[in-house]
Coordinates of N, CA and C in Angstrom, one line a residue:
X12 N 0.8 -1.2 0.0 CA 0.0 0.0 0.0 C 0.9 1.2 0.0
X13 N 0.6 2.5 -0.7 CA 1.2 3.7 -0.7 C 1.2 4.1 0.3
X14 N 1.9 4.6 1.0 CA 1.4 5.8 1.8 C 2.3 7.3 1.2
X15 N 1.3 8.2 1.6 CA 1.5 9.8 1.4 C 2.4 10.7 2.2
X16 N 3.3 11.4 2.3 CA 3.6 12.5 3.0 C 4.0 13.5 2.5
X17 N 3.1 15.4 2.8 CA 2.9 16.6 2.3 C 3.8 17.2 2.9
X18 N 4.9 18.0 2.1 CA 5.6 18.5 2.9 C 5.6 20.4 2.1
X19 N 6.6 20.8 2.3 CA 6.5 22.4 1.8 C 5.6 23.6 2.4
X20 N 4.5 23.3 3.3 CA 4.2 24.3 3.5 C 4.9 25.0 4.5
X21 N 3.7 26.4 4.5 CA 4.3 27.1 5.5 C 3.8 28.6 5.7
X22 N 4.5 29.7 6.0 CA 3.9 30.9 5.8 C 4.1 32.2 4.5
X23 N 3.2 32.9 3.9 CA 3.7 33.2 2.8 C 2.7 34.6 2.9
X24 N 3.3 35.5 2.1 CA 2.3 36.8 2.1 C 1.6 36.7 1.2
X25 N 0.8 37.1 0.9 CA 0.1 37.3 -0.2 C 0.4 38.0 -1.7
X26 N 0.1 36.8 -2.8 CA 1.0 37.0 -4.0 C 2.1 36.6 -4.3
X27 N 2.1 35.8 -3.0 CA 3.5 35.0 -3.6 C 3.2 33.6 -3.9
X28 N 4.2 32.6 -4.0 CA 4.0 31.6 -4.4 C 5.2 30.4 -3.8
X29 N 3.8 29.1 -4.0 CA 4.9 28.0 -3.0 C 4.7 26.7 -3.8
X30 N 5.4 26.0 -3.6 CA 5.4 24.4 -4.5 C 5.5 23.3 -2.9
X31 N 4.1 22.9 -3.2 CA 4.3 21.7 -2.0 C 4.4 20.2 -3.0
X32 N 5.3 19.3 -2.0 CA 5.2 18.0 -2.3 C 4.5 17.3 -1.7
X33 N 4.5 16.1 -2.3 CA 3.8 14.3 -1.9 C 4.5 13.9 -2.4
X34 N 5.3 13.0 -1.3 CA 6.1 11.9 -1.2 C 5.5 11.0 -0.8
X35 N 5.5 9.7 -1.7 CA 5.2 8.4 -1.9 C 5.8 7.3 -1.4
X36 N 6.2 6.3 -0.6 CA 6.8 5.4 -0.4 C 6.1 3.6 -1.0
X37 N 6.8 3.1 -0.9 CA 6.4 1.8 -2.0 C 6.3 2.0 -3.4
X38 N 6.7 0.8 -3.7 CA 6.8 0.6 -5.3 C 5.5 0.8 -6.3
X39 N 4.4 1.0 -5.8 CA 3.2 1.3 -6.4 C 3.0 2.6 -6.6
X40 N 3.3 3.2 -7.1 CA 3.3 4.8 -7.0 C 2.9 5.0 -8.5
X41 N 3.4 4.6 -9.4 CA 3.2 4.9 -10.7 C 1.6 4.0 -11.4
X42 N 1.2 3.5 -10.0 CA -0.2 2.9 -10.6 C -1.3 3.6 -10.2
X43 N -1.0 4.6 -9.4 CA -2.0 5.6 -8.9 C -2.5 6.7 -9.9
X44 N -3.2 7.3 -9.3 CA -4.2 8.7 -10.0 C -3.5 9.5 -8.8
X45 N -3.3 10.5 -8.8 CA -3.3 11.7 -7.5 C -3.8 12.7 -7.9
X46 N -4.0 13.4 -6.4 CA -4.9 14.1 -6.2 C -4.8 15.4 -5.0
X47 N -5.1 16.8 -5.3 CA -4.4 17.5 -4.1 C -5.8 18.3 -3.6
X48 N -5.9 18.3 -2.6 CA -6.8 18.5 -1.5 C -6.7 19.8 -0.4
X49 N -7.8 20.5 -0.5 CA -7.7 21.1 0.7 C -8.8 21.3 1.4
X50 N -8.3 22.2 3.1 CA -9.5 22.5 4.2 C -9.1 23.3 4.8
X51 N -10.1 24.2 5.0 CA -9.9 25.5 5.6 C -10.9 25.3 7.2
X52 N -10.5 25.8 8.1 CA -11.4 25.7 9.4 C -12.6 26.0 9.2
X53 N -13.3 25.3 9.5 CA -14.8 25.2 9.3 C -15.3 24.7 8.2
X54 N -14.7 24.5 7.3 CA -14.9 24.4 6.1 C -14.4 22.8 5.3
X55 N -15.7 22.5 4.6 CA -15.6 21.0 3.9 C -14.3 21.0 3.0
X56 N -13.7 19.9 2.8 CA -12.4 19.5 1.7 C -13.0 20.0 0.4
X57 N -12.1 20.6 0.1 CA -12.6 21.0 -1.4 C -10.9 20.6 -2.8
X58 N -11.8 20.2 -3.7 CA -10.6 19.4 -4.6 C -9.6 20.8 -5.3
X59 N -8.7 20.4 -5.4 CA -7.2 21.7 -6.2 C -7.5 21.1 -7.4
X60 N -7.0 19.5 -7.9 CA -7.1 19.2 -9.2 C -6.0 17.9 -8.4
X61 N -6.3 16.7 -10.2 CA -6.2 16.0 -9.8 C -5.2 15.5 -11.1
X62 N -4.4 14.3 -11.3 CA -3.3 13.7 -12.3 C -3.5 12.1 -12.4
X63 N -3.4 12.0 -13.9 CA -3.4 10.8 -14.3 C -1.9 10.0 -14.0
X64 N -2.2 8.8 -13.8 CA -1.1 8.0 -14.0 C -0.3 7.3 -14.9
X65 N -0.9 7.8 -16.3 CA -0.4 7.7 -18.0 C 1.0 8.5 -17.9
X66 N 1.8 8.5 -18.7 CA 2.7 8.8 -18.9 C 2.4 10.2 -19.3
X67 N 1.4 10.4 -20.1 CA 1.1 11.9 -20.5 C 0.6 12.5 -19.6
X68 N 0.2 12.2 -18.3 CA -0.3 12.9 -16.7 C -1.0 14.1 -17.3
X69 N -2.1 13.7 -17.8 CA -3.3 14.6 -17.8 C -3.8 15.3 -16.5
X70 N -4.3 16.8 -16.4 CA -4.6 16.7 -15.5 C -6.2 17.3 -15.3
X71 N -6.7 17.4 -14.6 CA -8.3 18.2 -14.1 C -8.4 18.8 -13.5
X72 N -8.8 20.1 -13.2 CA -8.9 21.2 -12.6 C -10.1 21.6 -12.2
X73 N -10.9 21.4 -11.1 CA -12.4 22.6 -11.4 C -12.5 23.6 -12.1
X74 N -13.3 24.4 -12.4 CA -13.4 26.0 -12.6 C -12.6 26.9 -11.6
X75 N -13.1 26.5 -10.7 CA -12.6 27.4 -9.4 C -11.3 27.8 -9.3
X76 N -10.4 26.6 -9.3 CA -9.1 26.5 -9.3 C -8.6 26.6 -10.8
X77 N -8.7 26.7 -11.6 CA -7.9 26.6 -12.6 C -7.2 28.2 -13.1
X78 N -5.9 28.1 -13.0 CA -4.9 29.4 -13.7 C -4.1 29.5 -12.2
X79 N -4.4 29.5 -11.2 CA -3.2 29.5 -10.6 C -2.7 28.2 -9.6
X80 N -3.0 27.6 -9.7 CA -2.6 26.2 -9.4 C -2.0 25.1 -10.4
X81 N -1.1 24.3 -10.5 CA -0.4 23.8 -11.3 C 0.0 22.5 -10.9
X82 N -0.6 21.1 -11.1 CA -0.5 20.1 -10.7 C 0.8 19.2 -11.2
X83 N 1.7 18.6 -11.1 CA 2.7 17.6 -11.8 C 3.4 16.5 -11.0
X84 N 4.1 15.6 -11.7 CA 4.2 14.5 -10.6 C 5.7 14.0 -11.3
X85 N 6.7 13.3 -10.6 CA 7.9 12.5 -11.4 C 7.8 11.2 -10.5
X86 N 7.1 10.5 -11.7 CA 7.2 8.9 -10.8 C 8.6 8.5 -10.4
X87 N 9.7 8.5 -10.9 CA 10.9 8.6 -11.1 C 11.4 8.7 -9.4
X88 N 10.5 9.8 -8.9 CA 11.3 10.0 -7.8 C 9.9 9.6 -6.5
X89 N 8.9 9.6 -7.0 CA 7.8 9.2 -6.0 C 7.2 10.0 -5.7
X90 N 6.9 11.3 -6.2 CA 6.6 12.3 -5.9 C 5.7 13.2 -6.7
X91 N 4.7 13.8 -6.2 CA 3.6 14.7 -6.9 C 3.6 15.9 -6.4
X92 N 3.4 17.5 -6.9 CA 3.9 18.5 -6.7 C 2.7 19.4 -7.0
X93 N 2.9 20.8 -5.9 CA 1.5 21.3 -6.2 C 2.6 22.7 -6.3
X94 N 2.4 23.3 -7.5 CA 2.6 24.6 -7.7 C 2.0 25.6 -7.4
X95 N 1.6 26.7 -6.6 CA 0.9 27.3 -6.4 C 1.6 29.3 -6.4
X96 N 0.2 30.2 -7.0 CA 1.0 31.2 -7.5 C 0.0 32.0 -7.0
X97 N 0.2 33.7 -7.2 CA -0.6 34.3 -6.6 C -1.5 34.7 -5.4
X98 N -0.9 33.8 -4.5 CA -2.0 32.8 -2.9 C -2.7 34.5 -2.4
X99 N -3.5 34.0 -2.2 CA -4.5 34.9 -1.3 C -4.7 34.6 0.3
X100 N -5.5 35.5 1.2 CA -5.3 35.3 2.0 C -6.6 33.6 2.2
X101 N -7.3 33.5 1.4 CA -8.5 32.9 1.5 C -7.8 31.6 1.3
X102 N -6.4 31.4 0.4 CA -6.1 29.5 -0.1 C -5.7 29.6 1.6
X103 N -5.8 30.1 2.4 CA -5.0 29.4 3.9 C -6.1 28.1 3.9
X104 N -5.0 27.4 4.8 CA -5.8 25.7 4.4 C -4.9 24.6 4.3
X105 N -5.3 23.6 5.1 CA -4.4 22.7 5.0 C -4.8 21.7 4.0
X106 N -3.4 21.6 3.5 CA -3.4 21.0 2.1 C -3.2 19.4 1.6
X107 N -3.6 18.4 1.6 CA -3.7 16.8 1.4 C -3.8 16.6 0.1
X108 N -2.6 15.5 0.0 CA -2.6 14.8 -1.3 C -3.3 13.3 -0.8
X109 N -3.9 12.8 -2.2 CA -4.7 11.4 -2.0 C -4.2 10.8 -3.1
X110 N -4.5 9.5 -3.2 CA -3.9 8.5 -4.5 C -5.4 7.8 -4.4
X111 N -5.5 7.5 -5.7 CA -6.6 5.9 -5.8 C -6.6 5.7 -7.7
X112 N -6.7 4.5 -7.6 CA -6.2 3.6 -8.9 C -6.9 4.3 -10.0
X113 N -8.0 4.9 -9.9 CA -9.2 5.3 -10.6 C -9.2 6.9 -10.2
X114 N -9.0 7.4 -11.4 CA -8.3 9.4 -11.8 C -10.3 9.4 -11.1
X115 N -11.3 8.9 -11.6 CA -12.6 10.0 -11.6 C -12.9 10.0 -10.0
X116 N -12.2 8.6 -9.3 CA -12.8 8.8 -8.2 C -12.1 10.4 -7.2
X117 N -11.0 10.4 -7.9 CA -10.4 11.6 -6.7 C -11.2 13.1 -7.4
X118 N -11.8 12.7 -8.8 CA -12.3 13.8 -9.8 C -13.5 14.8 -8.9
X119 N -14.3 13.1 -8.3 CA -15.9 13.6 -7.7 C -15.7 13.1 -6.0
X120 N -14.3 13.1 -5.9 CA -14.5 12.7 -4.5 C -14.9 13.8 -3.2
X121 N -15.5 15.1 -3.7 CA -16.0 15.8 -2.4 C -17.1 16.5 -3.3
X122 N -17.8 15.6 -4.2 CA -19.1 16.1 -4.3 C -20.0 14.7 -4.5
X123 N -19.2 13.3 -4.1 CA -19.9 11.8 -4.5 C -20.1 11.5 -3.5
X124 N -20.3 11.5 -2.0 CA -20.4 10.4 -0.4 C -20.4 9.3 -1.2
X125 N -20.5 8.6 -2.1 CA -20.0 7.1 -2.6 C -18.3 7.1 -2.6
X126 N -17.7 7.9 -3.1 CA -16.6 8.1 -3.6 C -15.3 8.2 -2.7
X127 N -14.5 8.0 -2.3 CA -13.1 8.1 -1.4 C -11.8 7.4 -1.6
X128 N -10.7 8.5 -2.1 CA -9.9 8.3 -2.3 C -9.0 7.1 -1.7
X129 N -8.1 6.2 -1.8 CA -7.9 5.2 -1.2 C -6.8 5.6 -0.2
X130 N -6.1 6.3 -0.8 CA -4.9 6.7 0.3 C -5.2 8.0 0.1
X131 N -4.7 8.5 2.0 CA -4.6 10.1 2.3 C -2.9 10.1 3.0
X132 N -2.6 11.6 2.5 CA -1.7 12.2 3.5 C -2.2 12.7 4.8
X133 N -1.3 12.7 5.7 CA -1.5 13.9 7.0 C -1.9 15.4 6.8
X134 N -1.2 16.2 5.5 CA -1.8 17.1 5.1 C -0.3 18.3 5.8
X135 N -0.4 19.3 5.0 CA 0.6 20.4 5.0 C -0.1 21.6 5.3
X136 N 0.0 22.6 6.7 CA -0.3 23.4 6.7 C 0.1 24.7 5.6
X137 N -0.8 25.7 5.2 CA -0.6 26.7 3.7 C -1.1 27.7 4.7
X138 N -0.4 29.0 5.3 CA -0.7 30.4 5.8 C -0.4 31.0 4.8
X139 N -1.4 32.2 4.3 CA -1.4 33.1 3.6 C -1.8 34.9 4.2
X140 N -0.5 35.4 4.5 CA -0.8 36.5 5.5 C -0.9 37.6 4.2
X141 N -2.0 38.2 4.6 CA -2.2 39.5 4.3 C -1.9 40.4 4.2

């Protein structure tokens, strides 16, 4: 089984920009989908976007997120990477990468209660001061 660990956050002003990782351990890594996650206090998980496990690593974005977030992965090293640009004070939120074999489940996994990703990280705290 994979397991996840989120590392890179931290504190950042606003407008700037940070690249978190997900580090993978076990040899299954390249059979996965991922997926990067976040939660703000009080507030339900909401999806960043998510990567195929093809060589061509397609990726999916909601509306919401799309243009300044930037998803990519190097199976090579175990690892899936969240680029992040512009941050506001509002991305504060701790941030979780997930894996599961099947790209749609991490797609509709916080609008399906059928649906859950198979593996979770501990998650990386993201401050974004003002």
């Amino acid at each position: 089984q994979v397991q996840l660990v989120e590392s890179g956050g931290g504190l950042v002003q606003a407008g700037g920009s940070l690249r978190l990782s997900c580090a993978a351990s076990g040899r299954t890594f390249s059979n996965y989908a991922m997926g990067w996650f976040r939660q703000a206090p009080g507030k339900e998980r909401e999806l960043i976007g998510a990567i195929s496990r093809r060589s061509g690593f397609s990726t999916y974005y909601p509306d919401s997120m799309k243009g300044r977030f930037t998803i990519s992965r190097d199976n090579a090293k175990n690892t899936m990477y969240l680029q992040m640009n512009s941050l506001k004070p509002e991305d504060t939120a701790v941030y979780y990468c997930a894996a599961d074999l099947v790209l749609h489940t991490l797609v509709v996994a916080t609008t399906d209660k059928d649906k859950n990703p198979e593996v979770w990280g501990q998650g990386t705290l993201v401050t974004v001061s003002s």
